[in-house]
């Protein structure tokens, strides 16, 4: 089976949404600018992610209003808002970025909504979508070594931790060690596009 071209395989961004038992994932939109700005004032989000610090409203306006739709159109990074399925506040943001074959995930959770499993639930829906719609063979999770919160979410979503990569994460004008984990289609009971031959012990 030939690799799926991401953008060709997707509906228009405005029509793309994923629904779980409690949540709806939809493309981040201009109406989310204020909520994104407020969420990104959290020191933990500024500490562990690549967003600017300090994070000003103009950063949210530029990212949500311009960068996000450009990335959706290019098919390189699909950034979703996570909200209650019946409507409500922004709970988190998750994204799928990369290229055909191997993609990666990123996410953050609004501080007051942590500890309820929302991001894990959203990540499970996102990764299944990545396998079935993007045609990826492997989904990677990376975070700076020491980011225990992000690691816990990845583990609950089914990612298998694979180790530590030295100097693999450029962050805040320095290079950091990165934890890496991965999810394969078979981890979710889904077929792979091609046979997988793992290394023998």
CSV table of C-alpha atoms in Angstrom, one decimal, residues 12-142:
chain,number,residue,atom,x,y,z
A,12,UNK,CA,-11.0,20.6,5.0
A,13,UNK,CA,-9.7,21.8,8.4
A,14,UNK,CA,-13.0,23.4,9.2
A,15,UNK,CA,-14.8,20.1,8.9
A,16,UNK,CA,-12.2,17.9,10.7
A,17,UNK,CA,-13.2,16.9,14.2
A,18,UNK,CA,-12.6,13.9,16.4
A,19,UNK,CA,-15.1,12.9,19.1
A,20,UNK,CA,-14.5,10.7,22.1
A,21,UNK,CA,-16.8,9.9,25.1
A,22,UNK,CA,-16.1,13.2,26.8
A,23,UNK,CA,-14.3,15.3,24.3
A,24,UNK,CA,-14.3,17.0,20.9
A,25,UNK,CA,-11.1,17.7,19.1
A,26,UNK,CA,-11.3,20.4,16.4
A,27,UNK,CA,-8.8,22.7,14.6
A,28,UNK,CA,-7.5,25.5,16.8
A,29,UNK,CA,-9.4,28.6,15.6
A,30,UNK,CA,-9.3,32.4,16.1
A,31,UNK,CA,-12.0,32.1,18.7
A,32,UNK,CA,-9.4,30.3,20.9
A,33,UNK,CA,-6.9,33.1,21.0
A,34,UNK,CA,-7.8,34.4,24.4
A,35,UNK,CA,-8.0,31.0,25.9
A,36,UNK,CA,-4.6,30.0,24.4
A,37,UNK,CA,-3.1,33.2,25.7
A,38,UNK,CA,-4.4,32.6,29.2
A,39,UNK,CA,-3.3,29.0,29.3
A,40,UNK,CA,0.2,29.8,28.1
A,41,UNK,CA,0.7,32.1,31.1
A,42,UNK,CA,1.3,28.9,33.1
A,43,UNK,CA,5.0,28.7,34.1
A,44,UNK,CA,4.9,24.9,33.5
A,45,UNK,CA,3.8,25.2,29.9
A,46,UNK,CA,6.5,27.9,29.3
A,47,UNK,CA,9.1,25.7,31.0
A,48,UNK,CA,8.5,22.5,29.1
A,49,UNK,CA,7.4,23.6,25.7
A,50,UNK,CA,8.9,25.7,22.9
A,51,UNK,CA,6.5,28.6,23.3
A,52,UNK,CA,8.0,32.1,23.8
A,53,UNK,CA,8.6,33.1,27.4
A,54,UNK,CA,7.2,35.5,28.4
A,55,UNK,CA,4.1,34.7,26.3
A,56,UNK,CA,2.3,37.8,25.1
A,57,UNK,CA,-1.1,38.1,23.5
A,58,UNK,CA,0.5,38.9,20.1
A,59,UNK,CA,2.1,35.4,20.3
A,60,UNK,CA,-1.3,33.8,20.6
A,61,UNK,CA,-2.7,35.9,17.8
A,62,UNK,CA,0.1,35.1,15.4
A,63,UNK,CA,0.2,31.4,16.2
A,64,UNK,CA,-3.6,30.7,16.2
A,65,UNK,CA,-4.5,33.2,13.5
A,66,UNK,CA,-1.8,32.6,11.0
A,67,UNK,CA,0.6,29.8,11.8
A,68,UNK,CA,-2.0,27.1,12.6
A,69,UNK,CA,-4.0,27.5,9.4
A,70,UNK,CA,-0.8,27.7,7.3
A,71,UNK,CA,0.4,24.4,8.8
A,72,UNK,CA,-3.0,22.8,8.3
A,73,UNK,CA,-3.0,23.8,4.6
A,74,UNK,CA,0.6,22.5,4.2
A,75,UNK,CA,-0.3,19.2,5.9
A,76,UNK,CA,2.8,19.5,8.2
A,77,UNK,CA,1.2,20.1,11.7
A,78,UNK,CA,-2.4,19.5,12.7
A,79,UNK,CA,-3.1,21.5,15.8
A,80,UNK,CA,-6.4,20.6,17.6
A,81,UNK,CA,-8.3,22.4,20.4
A,82,UNK,CA,-9.7,19.9,23.0
A,83,UNK,CA,-13.0,20.9,24.5
A,84,UNK,CA,-16.0,19.1,26.2
A,85,UNK,CA,-18.0,17.2,23.7
A,86,UNK,CA,-21.1,19.3,24.5
A,87,UNK,CA,-19.2,22.6,24.3
A,88,UNK,CA,-17.3,24.5,26.9
A,89,UNK,CA,-13.8,25.9,27.8
A,90,UNK,CA,-10.6,25.0,26.1
A,91,UNK,CA,-9.2,22.0,28.1
A,92,UNK,CA,-6.0,21.3,26.2
A,93,UNK,CA,-4.3,21.3,22.8
A,94,UNK,CA,-2.8,18.4,21.0
A,95,UNK,CA,-1.0,18.2,17.7
A,96,UNK,CA,0.3,15.8,15.1
A,97,UNK,CA,3.4,17.0,13.2
A,98,UNK,CA,5.9,15.4,10.9
A,99,UNK,CA,5.8,13.7,7.5
A,100,UNK,CA,4.5,10.6,5.9
A,101,UNK,CA,6.0,7.5,7.6
A,102,UNK,CA,6.9,8.8,11.0
A,103,UNK,CA,4.9,11.5,12.8
A,104,UNK,CA,5.1,12.9,16.3
A,105,UNK,CA,2.7,14.3,18.9
A,106,UNK,CA,2.8,17.4,21.1
A,107,UNK,CA,0.4,18.6,23.8
A,108,UNK,CA,-0.3,20.8,26.7
A,109,UNK,CA,-3.2,20.9,29.2
A,110,UNK,CA,-4.8,24.0,30.7
A,111,UNK,CA,-3.6,24.0,34.4
A,112,UNK,CA,-7.1,24.0,36.0
A,113,UNK,CA,-8.1,21.0,33.9
A,114,UNK,CA,-5.2,18.7,34.7
A,115,UNK,CA,-5.6,15.4,36.5
A,116,UNK,CA,-8.9,14.3,34.8
A,117,UNK,CA,-7.5,12.3,32.0
A,118,UNK,CA,-8.6,14.7,29.3
A,119,UNK,CA,-5.2,14.9,27.4
A,120,UNK,CA,-4.8,11.1,27.6
A,121,UNK,CA,-8.2,10.6,26.1
A,122,UNK,CA,-7.5,13.2,23.4
A,123,UNK,CA,-4.1,11.7,22.6
A,124,UNK,CA,-5.6,8.2,22.1
A,125,UNK,CA,-8.1,9.7,19.6
A,126,UNK,CA,-5.4,11.7,17.9
A,127,UNK,CA,-3.0,8.7,17.5
A,128,UNK,CA,-5.7,6.5,16.1
A,129,UNK,CA,-6.5,9.2,13.6
A,130,UNK,CA,-2.9,9.5,12.7
A,131,UNK,CA,-2.7,5.8,11.9
A,132,UNK,CA,-5.9,5.6,10.0
A,133,UNK,CA,-6.0,9.0,8.2
A,134,UNK,CA,-2.3,10.1,7.9
A,135,UNK,CA,-1.1,6.6,7.1
A,136,UNK,CA,1.8,6.8,9.5
A,137,UNK,CA,3.8,3.7,10.5
A,138,UNK,CA,5.0,5.1,13.8
A,139,UNK,CA,4.0,7.9,16.2
A,140,UNK,CA,6.8,9.3,18.4
A,141,UNK,CA,6.6,11.2,21.6
A,142,UNK,CA,9.5,13.3,22.8
